[in-house]
Each structure stands twice: as structure tokens, then as C-alpha cells.
Coordinates of C-alpha atoms and ligand atoms in Angstrom, one line a residue:
M251 CA 72.3 165.3 102.1
A252 CA 74.8 166.1 104.8
K253 CA 73.3 168.1 107.7
E254 CA 75.8 170.9 107.2
E255 CA 74.7 171.3 103.6
I256 CA 71.0 171.4 104.7
F257 CA 71.9 174.0 107.3
K258 CA 73.4 176.3 104.6
K259 CA 70.5 175.7 102.2
I260 CA 68.0 176.6 104.9
I261 CA 69.8 179.9 105.7
S262 CA 70.0 181.0 102.1
H263 CA 66.4 179.9 101.5
A264 CA 65.2 181.8 104.5
K265 CA 66.8 184.9 103.1
E266 CA 65.8 184.4 99.4
Y267 CA 62.1 184.0 100.3
G268 CA 61.8 186.8 102.8
F269 CA 61.8 184.8 106.1
I270 CA 65.0 186.0 107.8
F271 CA 67.6 188.7 107.1
Q272 CA 70.8 189.5 108.9
S273 CA 70.3 192.6 111.0
S274 CA 71.8 195.8 109.5
E275 CA 72.9 193.8 106.5
I276 CA 73.9 196.9 104.4
Y277 CA 76.4 197.7 107.1
D278 CA 77.8 194.1 107.0
G279 CA 75.4 192.8 109.7
L280 CA 75.4 192.6 113.4
S281 CA 76.5 189.3 114.8
A282 CA 73.7 187.0 116.2
V283 CA 71.0 189.5 115.5
Y284 CA 68.4 188.9 112.9
D285 CA 65.3 190.5 111.3
Y286 CA 62.2 188.7 110.2
G287 CA 61.0 189.5 106.7
Q288 CA 57.5 189.5 105.2
N289 CA 57.0 185.8 105.3
G290 CA 59.0 185.3 108.5
V291 CA 56.9 187.7 110.5
E292 CA 53.7 185.8 109.4
L293 CA 55.1 182.4 110.4
K294 CA 56.4 183.8 113.7
K295 CA 53.0 185.4 114.4
N296 CA 51.3 182.0 113.8
I297 CA 53.7 180.1 116.1
K298 CA 53.0 182.7 118.8
K299 CA 49.2 182.3 118.3
Y300 CA 49.5 178.5 118.5
W301 CA 51.4 178.8 121.7
W302 CA 49.3 181.6 123.2
D303 CA 46.0 179.9 122.4
S304 CA 47.2 176.5 123.6
M305 CA 48.0 178.2 127.0
V306 CA 45.5 181.0 127.5
L307 CA 42.4 179.8 125.5
L308 CA 42.6 176.1 126.3
H309 CA 43.2 176.5 130.0
E310 CA 40.7 178.5 132.0
N311 CA 43.3 178.9 134.8
I312 CA 46.0 180.5 132.7
V313 CA 46.0 184.2 131.8
G314 CA 48.5 186.3 129.9
I315 CA 50.5 189.5 130.6
D316 CA 52.9 191.7 128.7
S317 CA 55.5 193.2 131.1
A318 CA 58.1 195.8 130.3
I319 CA 61.6 194.8 129.1
F320 CA 63.2 197.3 131.6
M321 CA 62.8 196.3 135.2
H322 CA 64.1 197.6 138.5
P323 CA 67.7 196.6 138.8
T324 CA 67.1 194.8 142.1
V325 CA 65.0 192.3 140.3
W326 CA 68.1 190.8 138.8
K327 CA 70.0 190.8 142.1
A328 CA 67.0 189.0 143.6
S329 CA 66.8 186.5 140.8
G330 CA 70.5 185.7 141.0
H331 CA 71.2 186.9 137.5
V332 CA 73.7 189.6 138.5
G333 CA 75.7 187.1 140.5
A334 CA 75.3 183.9 138.6
F335 CA 74.1 184.3 135.0
N336 CA 77.4 183.3 133.6
D337 CA 78.8 181.1 130.9
P338 CA 82.3 179.5 131.2
L339 CA 84.2 180.8 128.2
I340 CA 87.5 179.6 126.7
D341 CA 89.6 181.0 123.8
N342 CA 91.7 179.2 121.3
K343 CA 95.0 181.0 121.1
D344 CA 95.6 180.1 117.4
S345 CA 92.2 180.8 115.8
K346 CA 91.4 183.6 118.4
K347 CA 87.9 182.2 118.4
R348 CA 85.9 182.2 121.7
Y349 CA 83.8 179.2 122.8
R350 CA 81.6 178.2 125.6
A351 CA 83.6 175.5 127.4
D352 CA 80.5 173.6 128.4
V353 CA 79.3 173.6 124.8
L354 CA 82.6 172.2 123.5
I355 CA 82.3 169.3 126.0
E356 CA 78.6 168.7 125.1
D357 CA 79.4 168.6 121.4
F358 CA 82.2 166.2 122.1
R359 CA 79.8 164.0 124.0
E360 CA 77.3 164.2 121.2
K361 CA 80.0 162.9 118.8
I362 CA 80.4 159.8 120.9
Q363 CA 76.6 159.4 121.0
T364 CA 76.5 159.6 117.2
K365 CA 79.0 156.7 117.0
I366 CA 76.6 154.7 119.2
N367 CA 73.6 155.6 117.0
K368 CA 75.5 154.6 113.9
E369 CA 76.3 151.1 115.3
I370 CA 72.6 150.8 116.2
T371 CA 71.5 151.8 112.7
K372 CA 74.0 149.3 111.1
A373 CA 72.8 146.5 113.4
K374 CA 69.1 147.2 112.7
K375 CA 69.8 146.8 109.0
R376 CA 71.8 143.7 109.5
F377 CA 69.4 141.9 111.8
G378 CA 66.1 143.2 110.4
E379 CA 63.0 142.0 112.3
A380 CA 65.1 140.0 114.7
F381 CA 66.9 143.1 116.0
N382 CA 66.6 143.6 119.8
L383 CA 67.8 147.1 120.9
D384 CA 68.2 146.3 124.6
E385 CA 70.2 143.2 124.0
F386 CA 72.4 144.9 121.4
V387 CA 73.3 148.0 123.5
S388 CA 74.0 145.8 126.5
T389 CA 76.3 143.4 124.7
N390 CA 78.0 145.1 121.7
R391 CA 81.6 145.9 122.7
R392 CA 81.9 149.2 120.8
V393 CA 78.6 150.5 122.1
L394 CA 79.6 149.6 125.6
D395 CA 83.0 151.2 125.4
N396 CA 81.5 154.4 124.0
Q397 CA 78.6 154.4 126.6
N398 CA 81.2 154.0 129.3
K399 CA 83.1 157.1 127.9
I400 CA 79.9 159.1 128.0
D401 CA 79.1 158.1 131.5
K402 CA 82.5 158.9 132.8
L403 CA 82.5 162.2 131.0
N404 CA 79.1 163.1 132.4
E405 CA 80.1 162.3 136.0
R406 CA 83.2 164.4 135.8
F407 CA 81.6 167.3 133.9
T408 CA 78.6 167.4 136.3
K409 CA 80.8 167.6 139.3
A410 CA 83.0 170.3 137.8
L411 CA 79.9 172.4 137.0
E412 CA 78.4 171.8 140.4
D413 CA 81.7 172.8 142.1
N414 CA 82.2 175.7 139.7
N415 CA 85.6 174.2 139.1
L416 CA 86.8 176.1 136.0
D417 CA 90.2 174.4 136.2
D418 CA 88.7 171.0 135.8
I419 CA 86.4 172.1 133.0
K420 CA 89.6 173.1 131.1
Q421 CA 91.2 169.8 132.1
I422 CA 88.3 167.8 130.7
I423 CA 88.9 169.6 127.3
V424 CA 92.6 168.9 127.5
D425 CA 92.2 165.3 128.6
N426 CA 89.7 164.5 125.9
K427 CA 91.9 166.2 123.3
I428 CA 89.1 168.5 122.2
A429 CA 90.3 170.7 119.4
C430 CA 89.2 174.1 118.1
P431 CA 86.8 173.4 115.2
V432 CA 88.4 176.3 113.3
S433 CA 92.2 175.9 113.8
G434 CA 92.1 172.3 114.8
S435 CA 94.6 173.1 117.5
R436 CA 94.4 172.4 121.3
N437 CA 96.1 175.6 122.4
W438 CA 93.5 176.8 124.9
T439 CA 93.4 179.7 127.4
D440 CA 92.1 179.1 130.9
V441 CA 88.3 179.0 131.4
R442 CA 86.7 182.2 132.7
Q443 CA 83.2 183.2 133.7
F444 CA 81.3 185.8 131.6
N445 CA 78.1 187.5 132.6
L446 CA 75.5 187.4 129.8
M447 CA 73.4 190.4 130.8
F448 CA 73.4 193.6 128.7
D449 CA 73.3 196.8 130.7
T450 CA 72.4 200.3 129.9
K451 CA 71.7 203.6 131.8
L452 CA 68.3 204.9 132.9
G453 CA 68.1 208.7 133.2
S454 CA 69.4 211.6 131.2
V455 CA 72.6 212.6 133.1
S456 CA 75.0 209.7 133.0
E457 CA 76.6 210.4 136.4
D458 CA 73.3 210.2 138.1
A459 CA 71.9 207.4 136.0
N460 CA 71.1 204.0 137.3
T461 CA 72.5 200.9 135.6
I462 CA 69.6 198.8 134.4
Y463 CA 69.5 195.6 132.4
L464 CA 67.8 194.3 129.3
R465 CA 65.9 191.4 130.6
P466 CA 67.6 188.0 130.0
E467 CA 64.4 186.1 130.5
T468 CA 60.7 187.1 130.5
A469 CA 60.0 185.0 133.6
Q470 CA 60.9 187.7 136.2
G471 CA 58.2 190.0 134.7
I472 CA 55.7 187.3 135.6
F473 CA 57.1 186.8 139.2
V474 CA 57.0 190.4 140.1
N475 CA 53.4 190.6 138.8
Y476 CA 52.3 187.5 140.6
L477 CA 50.3 189.4 143.3
N478 CA 48.8 191.9 140.8
V479 CA 47.4 189.1 138.6
Q480 CA 46.4 186.8 141.5
K481 CA 44.5 189.5 143.3
T482 CA 42.9 191.4 140.3
G483 CA 42.1 188.1 138.5
R484 CA 41.0 186.4 141.7
M485 CA 43.1 183.4 140.6
K486 CA 43.0 180.2 142.6
I487 CA 46.0 177.9 142.9
P488 CA 46.9 176.1 140.7
F489 CA 47.0 178.8 138.0
G490 CA 49.4 180.1 135.4
I491 CA 50.6 183.3 133.9
A492 CA 51.9 183.3 130.3
Q493 CA 54.0 185.8 128.5
I494 CA 55.6 186.2 125.1
G495 CA 58.4 188.8 124.7
K496 CA 61.9 189.8 123.9
A497 CA 64.9 188.7 125.9
F498 CA 68.6 189.7 125.5
R499 CA 71.8 187.8 126.2
N500 CA 75.3 188.6 125.3
E501 CA 76.0 185.1 124.0
I502 CA 79.6 184.0 123.5
V503 CA 78.9 181.5 120.8
A504 CA 77.1 183.3 118.1
R505 CA 77.6 181.3 114.9
Q506 CA 74.4 179.2 114.8
F507 CA 71.9 181.3 112.8
I508 CA 68.7 182.0 114.8
F509 CA 69.5 179.1 117.2
R510 CA 71.6 181.3 119.5
M511 CA 70.8 185.0 119.2
R512 CA 71.7 188.1 121.3
E513 CA 68.1 189.4 121.0
F514 CA 65.4 186.8 120.8
E515 CA 61.9 186.1 121.9
Q516 CA 60.7 183.7 124.6
M517 CA 57.3 182.2 125.2
E518 CA 57.1 181.4 129.0
M519 CA 54.5 180.2 131.3
Q520 CA 54.8 180.1 135.1
F521 CA 52.4 177.8 136.8
F522 CA 51.9 178.4 140.5
V523 CA 51.1 175.3 142.6
K524 CA 50.9 174.2 146.2
P525 CA 54.2 173.1 147.7
G526 CA 54.4 169.4 147.5
D527 CA 52.3 169.2 144.3
E528 CA 55.2 170.4 142.1
M529 CA 56.3 167.0 140.8
K530 CA 52.8 166.0 139.7
W531 CA 52.5 169.3 137.7
F532 CA 56.1 169.0 136.4
E533 CA 55.0 165.7 134.8
F534 CA 51.8 167.2 133.6
W535 CA 53.5 170.1 131.8
K536 CA 56.2 167.9 130.4
N537 CA 53.6 165.7 128.7
T538 CA 51.4 168.7 127.7
R539 CA 54.4 170.4 126.0
L540 CA 55.6 167.3 124.3
N541 CA 52.0 166.9 122.8
W542 CA 52.1 170.5 121.6
H543 CA 55.2 169.6 119.5
R544 CA 53.8 166.3 118.4
A545 CA 50.6 168.0 117.1
L546 CA 52.9 169.8 114.6
G547 CA 54.0 166.5 113.2
L548 CA 57.4 166.4 115.0
T549 CA 58.1 162.7 115.4
E550 CA 59.7 160.7 118.3
D551 CA 63.0 160.5 116.4
Q552 CA 63.1 164.3 116.0
I553 CA 62.3 165.3 119.6
R554 CA 63.8 163.9 122.8
T555 CA 63.9 164.9 126.4
H556 CA 67.1 165.5 128.3
K557 CA 67.2 165.5 132.1
H558 CA 69.5 168.1 133.5
Q559 CA 72.5 166.8 135.3
K560 CA 73.3 170.1 136.9
L561 CA 70.2 172.0 138.1
A562 CA 70.1 175.8 137.9
H563 CA 70.3 177.6 141.2
Y564 CA 66.5 177.9 141.4
A565 CA 65.3 174.4 140.3
N566 CA 64.6 171.0 141.9
A567 CA 63.9 169.3 138.6
A568 CA 64.4 170.2 135.0
I569 CA 64.3 168.7 131.5
D570 CA 65.0 170.1 128.1
I571 CA 62.9 169.2 125.1
E572 CA 65.6 168.8 122.4
F573 CA 65.0 168.9 118.6
D574 CA 67.2 167.4 115.9
F575 CA 68.2 170.7 114.3
P576 CA 70.5 170.7 111.3
I577 CA 73.2 171.5 113.8
G578 CA 72.4 168.4 115.8
F579 CA 70.1 167.6 118.8
K580 CA 69.8 170.8 120.8
E581 CA 67.6 172.4 123.4
L582 CA 64.4 173.8 122.1
E583 CA 62.4 174.2 125.3
G584 CA 63.0 173.9 129.0
I585 CA 60.6 172.7 131.7
H586 CA 61.7 173.7 135.2
S587 CA 60.4 173.1 138.6
R588 CA 61.6 176.4 140.1
T589 CA 60.4 175.7 143.7
D590 CA 59.5 178.9 145.6
F591 CA 63.0 180.4 144.9
D592 CA 61.9 183.4 142.8
L593 CA 58.9 184.5 144.9
E594 CA 60.9 184.0 148.1
Q595 CA 63.8 186.1 146.7
H596 CA 61.5 188.9 145.6
Q597 CA 59.9 188.9 149.1
K598 CA 63.4 189.1 150.6
F599 CA 64.7 191.9 148.4
S600 CA 61.5 194.0 148.1
G601 CA 60.3 193.5 151.7
K602 CA 56.8 192.9 150.4
K603 CA 54.8 189.8 151.3
I604 CA 54.2 187.7 148.2
Q605 CA 52.0 184.8 149.2
Y606 CA 48.8 182.9 148.6
Y607 CA 46.1 182.7 151.1
D608 CA 44.4 179.3 151.0
N609 CA 40.8 179.7 152.0
E610 CA 40.3 176.0 152.7
T611 CA 43.2 175.6 155.1
K612 CA 43.0 179.2 156.3
S613 CA 46.8 179.6 156.0
S614 CA 49.2 181.4 153.7
Y615 CA 52.2 180.0 151.8
T616 CA 54.6 180.9 149.0
P617 CA 53.6 179.0 145.9
Y618 CA 55.9 176.7 144.1
V619 CA 56.4 177.2 140.3
I620 CA 56.5 175.0 137.3
E621 CA 57.9 176.9 134.3
T622 CA 57.6 176.1 130.6
S623 CA 60.0 178.2 128.6
I624 CA 60.5 178.0 124.8
G625 CA 62.5 180.2 122.5
L626 CA 60.2 181.5 119.7
D627 CA 63.1 181.8 117.3
R628 CA 64.3 178.3 118.0
M629 CA 60.8 177.0 117.4
F630 CA 60.8 178.9 114.1
F631 CA 64.1 177.3 113.2
A632 CA 62.7 173.9 114.1
I633 CA 59.6 174.4 111.9
L634 CA 61.7 175.7 109.0
S635 CA 64.2 172.8 109.1
N636 CA 61.5 170.2 109.6
S637 CA 59.5 171.5 106.6
F638 CA 62.3 172.2 104.1
E639 CA 62.4 169.6 101.3
E640 CA 64.0 169.3 97.9
E641 CA 62.0 167.0 95.7
I642 CA 62.8 165.6 92.2
I643 CA 59.6 165.5 90.3
E644 CA 58.8 164.1 86.8
K645 CA 56.9 166.4 84.6
E646 CA 54.2 165.0 82.1
N647 CA 56.8 165.0 79.3
G648 CA 59.1 162.9 81.4
V649 CA 61.6 165.7 82.1
K650 CA 62.9 165.7 85.6
D651 CA 62.6 168.9 87.6
K652 CA 63.5 170.0 91.2
R653 CA 61.1 171.7 93.5
V654 CA 61.9 173.2 96.9
V655 CA 58.9 173.1 99.1
L656 CA 58.3 174.1 102.7
K657 CA 55.8 171.6 104.1
I658 CA 54.9 173.9 107.0
P659 CA 51.8 172.8 108.9
P660 CA 49.0 174.6 107.1
S661 CA 47.8 176.4 110.3
L662 CA 51.2 178.0 110.6
A663 CA 51.9 178.8 107.0
P664 CA 52.5 182.5 106.3
V665 CA 50.2 182.6 103.3
K666 CA 47.2 180.2 103.3
A667 CA 46.1 180.6 99.7
A668 CA 47.6 182.1 96.6
I669 CA 45.0 183.5 94.2
L670 CA 46.3 183.1 90.6
P671 CA 44.6 184.2 87.4
L672 CA 45.9 181.8 84.7
I673 CA 46.6 184.7 82.3
R674 CA 46.6 188.5 82.6
K675 CA 43.6 189.1 80.3
D676 CA 40.1 188.0 79.3
G677 CA 38.6 189.2 82.6
L678 CA 40.6 186.6 84.7
P679 CA 42.5 189.1 86.8
E680 CA 39.2 190.9 87.6
K681 CA 37.5 187.7 88.6
A682 CA 40.6 186.7 90.7
R683 CA 40.4 190.0 92.5
V684 CA 36.8 189.4 93.4
I685 CA 37.8 186.0 95.0
F686 CA 40.8 187.6 96.7
N687 CA 38.6 190.3 98.2
S688 CA 36.0 187.8 99.5
L689 CA 38.6 185.6 101.2
K690 CA 41.0 188.2 102.6
Y691 CA 39.0 188.7 105.8
D692 CA 39.3 185.0 106.7
F693 CA 42.9 184.2 106.2
N694 CA 46.1 185.5 104.7
C695 CA 45.8 185.4 100.8
Q696 CA 48.2 186.6 98.2
Y697 CA 47.2 187.7 94.7
D698 CA 49.9 186.9 92.1
E699 CA 49.6 187.3 88.3
K700 CA 53.3 187.6 87.4
D701 CA 55.1 184.8 85.4
S702 CA 53.8 181.5 84.2
I703 CA 51.5 179.5 86.4
G704 CA 54.2 176.8 86.9
K705 CA 56.6 179.4 88.2
R706 CA 54.0 180.8 90.5
Y707 CA 53.3 177.4 91.9
R708 CA 57.0 176.9 92.7
R709 CA 57.2 180.3 94.3
H710 CA 54.4 179.4 96.6
D711 CA 55.8 175.9 97.3
A712 CA 58.9 177.7 98.4
I713 CA 57.2 179.8 101.0
G714 CA 54.9 177.0 102.1
T715 CA 51.5 178.1 100.8
P716 CA 49.3 175.1 101.3
F717 CA 46.7 176.1 98.6
C718 CA 46.9 177.6 95.1
V719 CA 43.7 178.8 93.6
T720 CA 43.8 179.1 89.8
I721 CA 41.2 181.2 87.9
D722 CA 40.8 180.2 84.3
H723 CA 38.2 180.6 81.5
Q724 CA 36.0 177.9 82.9
T725 CA 35.7 180.0 86.1
L726 CA 33.9 182.7 84.2
E727 CA 31.4 180.1 83.0
D728 CA 30.6 178.0 86.0
N729 CA 32.3 179.8 89.1
S730 CA 34.7 176.9 89.6
V731 CA 38.4 177.1 90.2
T732 CA 41.4 174.8 90.3
L733 CA 42.5 174.1 93.9
R734 CA 46.1 172.8 94.0
Y735 CA 47.5 171.1 97.1
R736 CA 51.1 172.0 98.0
D737 CA 52.2 168.6 99.4
S738 CA 50.7 166.2 96.9
M739 CA 50.5 168.8 94.0
E740 CA 47.1 167.2 93.2
Q741 CA 44.5 169.5 91.7
E742 CA 40.8 169.4 91.9
R743 CA 38.0 171.5 90.5
V744 CA 35.9 173.3 93.3
K745 CA 33.2 175.9 93.4
I746 CA 34.2 179.3 94.6
H747 CA 31.7 179.4 97.4
K748 CA 33.4 176.2 98.9
L749 CA 36.9 177.8 99.0
N750 CA 36.7 179.3 102.4
Y751 CA 35.5 176.1 103.9
M752 CA 38.1 174.0 102.2
V753 CA 41.1 176.2 103.0
N754 CA 40.0 176.7 106.6
G755 CA 39.3 173.0 106.9
L756 CA 43.0 172.4 106.7
A757 CA 44.6 175.6 107.7
D758 CA 42.5 177.0 110.6
M759 CA 44.4 177.2 113.9
K760 CA 41.5 175.3 115.5
K761 CA 42.7 172.3 113.5
L762 CA 46.0 172.2 115.5
L763 CA 44.4 173.2 118.8
K764 CA 41.9 170.4 118.6
K765 CA 44.7 167.8 118.5
L766 CA 45.9 168.9 122.0
Ligands
GAP843 N1 63.2 181.4 132.2 C1 64.0 180.3 132.0 C2 64.9 180.4 130.9 O1 65.1 181.5 130.4 P1 66.6 179.1 129.4 O2 66.8 177.6 129.2 O3 67.8 180.0 129.7 O4 65.5 179.3 130.6 C3 64.6 179.2 127.7 O5 65.9 179.7 128.1 C4 64.5 179.0 126.2 O6 64.9 180.2 125.6 C5 65.5 178.0 125.7 O7 65.0 176.7 125.7 C6 65.7 178.4 124.2 O8 64.6 177.9 123.4 C7 65.5 179.9 124.4 N2 66.8 180.6 124.3 C8 67.7 180.8 125.3 N3 68.7 181.5 124.9 C9 68.5 181.8 123.6 C10 69.3 182.5 122.6 N4 70.5 183.0 122.9 N5 68.8 182.6 121.4 C11 67.6 182.0 121.1 N6 66.8 181.4 122.0 C12 67.3 181.2 123.2

């Protein structure tokens, strides 16, 4: 199935099964703003728990905070966001659509990369066991030509970004004949900078009110609380502060479902280290975070790392962890070595000393910071697209049927077990309720007696419920139920008292955390 088709299917599935709704839909929606429905909120909550526990429970030197969205406006001057949190935008004069100029160029580069990947796939098929990747990419003419194009493009693009040369960014688009995806034309405006922060007023009388910003990242809430946490928690370097919370950006490109939103959530951790140790910790956190993704079953061909060509104003090293979304390989998480930039800036702007006193060396210094920053909504999208499957299955009578199943890792599934009386009489619903009431304290269960058992199984496949528990007449005789597994659709007879153990055995969050 083409990726575009999968993308559309995922969006409509997410709506149909209560995962994601367009915000204010009855008023025709609000662009790039989404609401999470009854199943979406559970999945989101479980992703948060997996992240939070992996940081705060598993590391004795990491603690969490929850800082306010509104912050003193000087915070954003100090952080550089007022002056430099810009995206280069360009308009197509025919379609009147607005784009991020850098994204147009990156997408163009990705198309060339796709051509290389296709050549490699073809050659792999042709040569089978004898295929040697290194030899192929260093000798095949088409691959070499395309790689050369990418290298040249990268060099020019990086320089243009570094020099903030908007004219050359436009010229790259013109020279490479990049066309508007909507109109197909190359009738572009000049490139302009656009600040992404939303502002609002604090105070009741508008003339006296201060302009404040909706935070564009949660990280600054951690930096300005560094001293509070370090002192009250008697934290010793190296240590980390984790936070999950909303962030807001007035994104120019807003046509990518929950990939790029104007209101979204971040899960960020700032790890404070001794200056000079930052590269060691950068490597540590890169590997730790990659393992976190791998534990969810994301494979090497679905995630890759991308080293930043142009470093942000605060960083001395940065990589993105990219995921192969239905819209292509895109950034899922960033790992940044932020140096002492943020703490130094806040010292400068606030006039307060923000340092660490090292008891061993009897001296003070401003710590360096390694940041791990992942978008919760992007992670949600990655899980959804990785777990979405359409299967053709053959029924016992030989008839072929289609089932749509979300193979969400059981620990993250919104509902862990569906409790299903086979029919709505003979005391089966009552018995099912007793089972539901005994399990509901341990994990999220759903009682469901409407429609045939087959339809109910499909409904739960579609929301990713890993277990269906069916109560039938035999249950009344011997306290056994049918346990159906979502992925294999296999069924087995188990005793009621074993249900808790069996479901938790697969779906408990511990299962995931122990893989780390
Ligand atoms: N504190 C560093 C920081 O904010 P970033 O690369 O701008 O770095 C971090 O953002 C992560 O936040 C990204 O990797 C992405 O997952 C997520 N993110 C950024 N902008 C987003 C948006 N408009 N919608 C959804 N997620 C976004």
C-alpha cells in the first residue's frame, strides 16, 4: 500500500475509533490543533508513563517537575527565542500556499535519497547473498551521481542557513527547480523570517498589560528552576530534571496531522554535567534514548539518527532520532548538547548567580547540559503508524475476511482486556461483571456485551486491546474463560483466578521498563 494511502487510513482510523479528533470540529476545525478521544487519551497517558518512569524511576539522579506555561517574558529574551526562534517561510504565488523554505529543500533531498534507496533494494534482490552494500554504493554510477547531488546540496544549504542568507535559500529552491506540491508551479516569493512564538497579554487593563508568551518549549521551565531543584533536592552533578508539558508554536506548515501541531506536548529532560564531560553524556543519552525506542519494537530500518549540519545557537552537538512516518523519515526526538548557554544567559539577564558548588574541588562552575527532547504527539503518531495493520484472514468456512488491528505494545494499549459475555442471558453478563469488577483495579478493562462476539473481537482489535476474555456457559460450571490473544488470534481456556497474572505478564509497564 502506498504511504499516502496508509497516512489517510491512519487519520480516519484514529477518528473512527476515538483516538484523535480535529479540534472544534463542529465549527469546521482549527488548523493544526487536535483533541485526544477516549482511547487516544489512554494511549497518550501510557506513553507518558513509559517515558516518565524510564527517566525518573530508573535513574536515582533524575527528578521531575511541572513548571507553568506562562513565564516571565525576559526568559524568552535570555533564551534567544524572541530574537531567533524563526522559520524561513516562502509563498507560492499561484497556489497561495505557504511553506517552510528549509522543509521544501529537505523534502527535495529526501526524494534523491529515496532514489538511492530504490537502487540498493533492486541490487539486493538481484545479487542476493552476494550483495555487498559498501562496494555497491561506492561503484554504482546512478548512486554516486545522486549522492554527489545530496552532498553539494547539503554543503550549500548548511552555509546558507549558517549565514542566515535568505536570498541563497530561495536560490537553492530555484536552481533545483523545486515546485509547489499543490500548484506544481515555481512562482515563488522571496524567503522571509517568521517568529513562531504566540503572545498574549498578562493583566486586566490592556494598555498596562505585559506581553507574555506561550512557552515554545518546556526546557526553559527546567533551567529557571535549576537552583531550586538542585538546592532543595541536594542534587549532585551529574543529575537530571525531567518535565512533560504543553508547548506552543505558530507553525507555518500545518498539514501533517499530529506531526506538526500548534499546540503540542513535549517530554524533555535536561541533564546537568561537569564542563568537559558533555560528549561522554551526549553519547550515553543518545544510546539510552535509542534503546527506549527499540524496546517498543521499533526496528533499525524504522529509526535512524541524523546529525545536525547546522547547530542551534545554544548547541555544540546535536542529533535527531528520526522515524519512518507515513510522511517519510522525520524528526521524532532531539538530543542536544546545550553547553552552558541557557544557564549563563539566565545569569546574565536575571543578575542571579546560577552555579554549582563542587565540594571536591571547592570551586563553582556553570554546569553544561545534555537535553533529550521528544514530542509526545509525534511519539503517539509513531506508535499508531507502526501498529496499524490490515490483515486478510481466512475464516473456518474458507471465506476471506479483512481485519484492521492495532498491534500496539501491550503495555501501552489503551484497554488491556475486554470482558465479553458470549450472550446477554443465562447469567453470563452477571458473571462477566464480577470478573470485570475484580480486574478493574489492576488495569484498564472494558465490559462489552453489544453485538456478536466476532464483531466485538474486531472492535477490540481495532483499538489494540491485547486480550479478550469471553465468558460462556462453561464459565459457570468450572470458572474458566476463553482468553483470546490480539496478534495471533489464538484462544486458550484459562481459570479466572489466573487472568490478572496472565494479562499483567504481558501488559504491565514493568515489562517494557525491564528491557531498558
Ligand atoms: N527544547 C528543545 C526543543 O524544543 P525541538 O527540536 O524544537 O527542540 C523537540 O523540539 C521535539 O518536540 C521535536 O523532536 C518534536 O518531537 C517535538 N515538536 C517540535 N515541534 C513540534 C510541533 N509543532 N508539533 C509536534 N511536535 C513538535
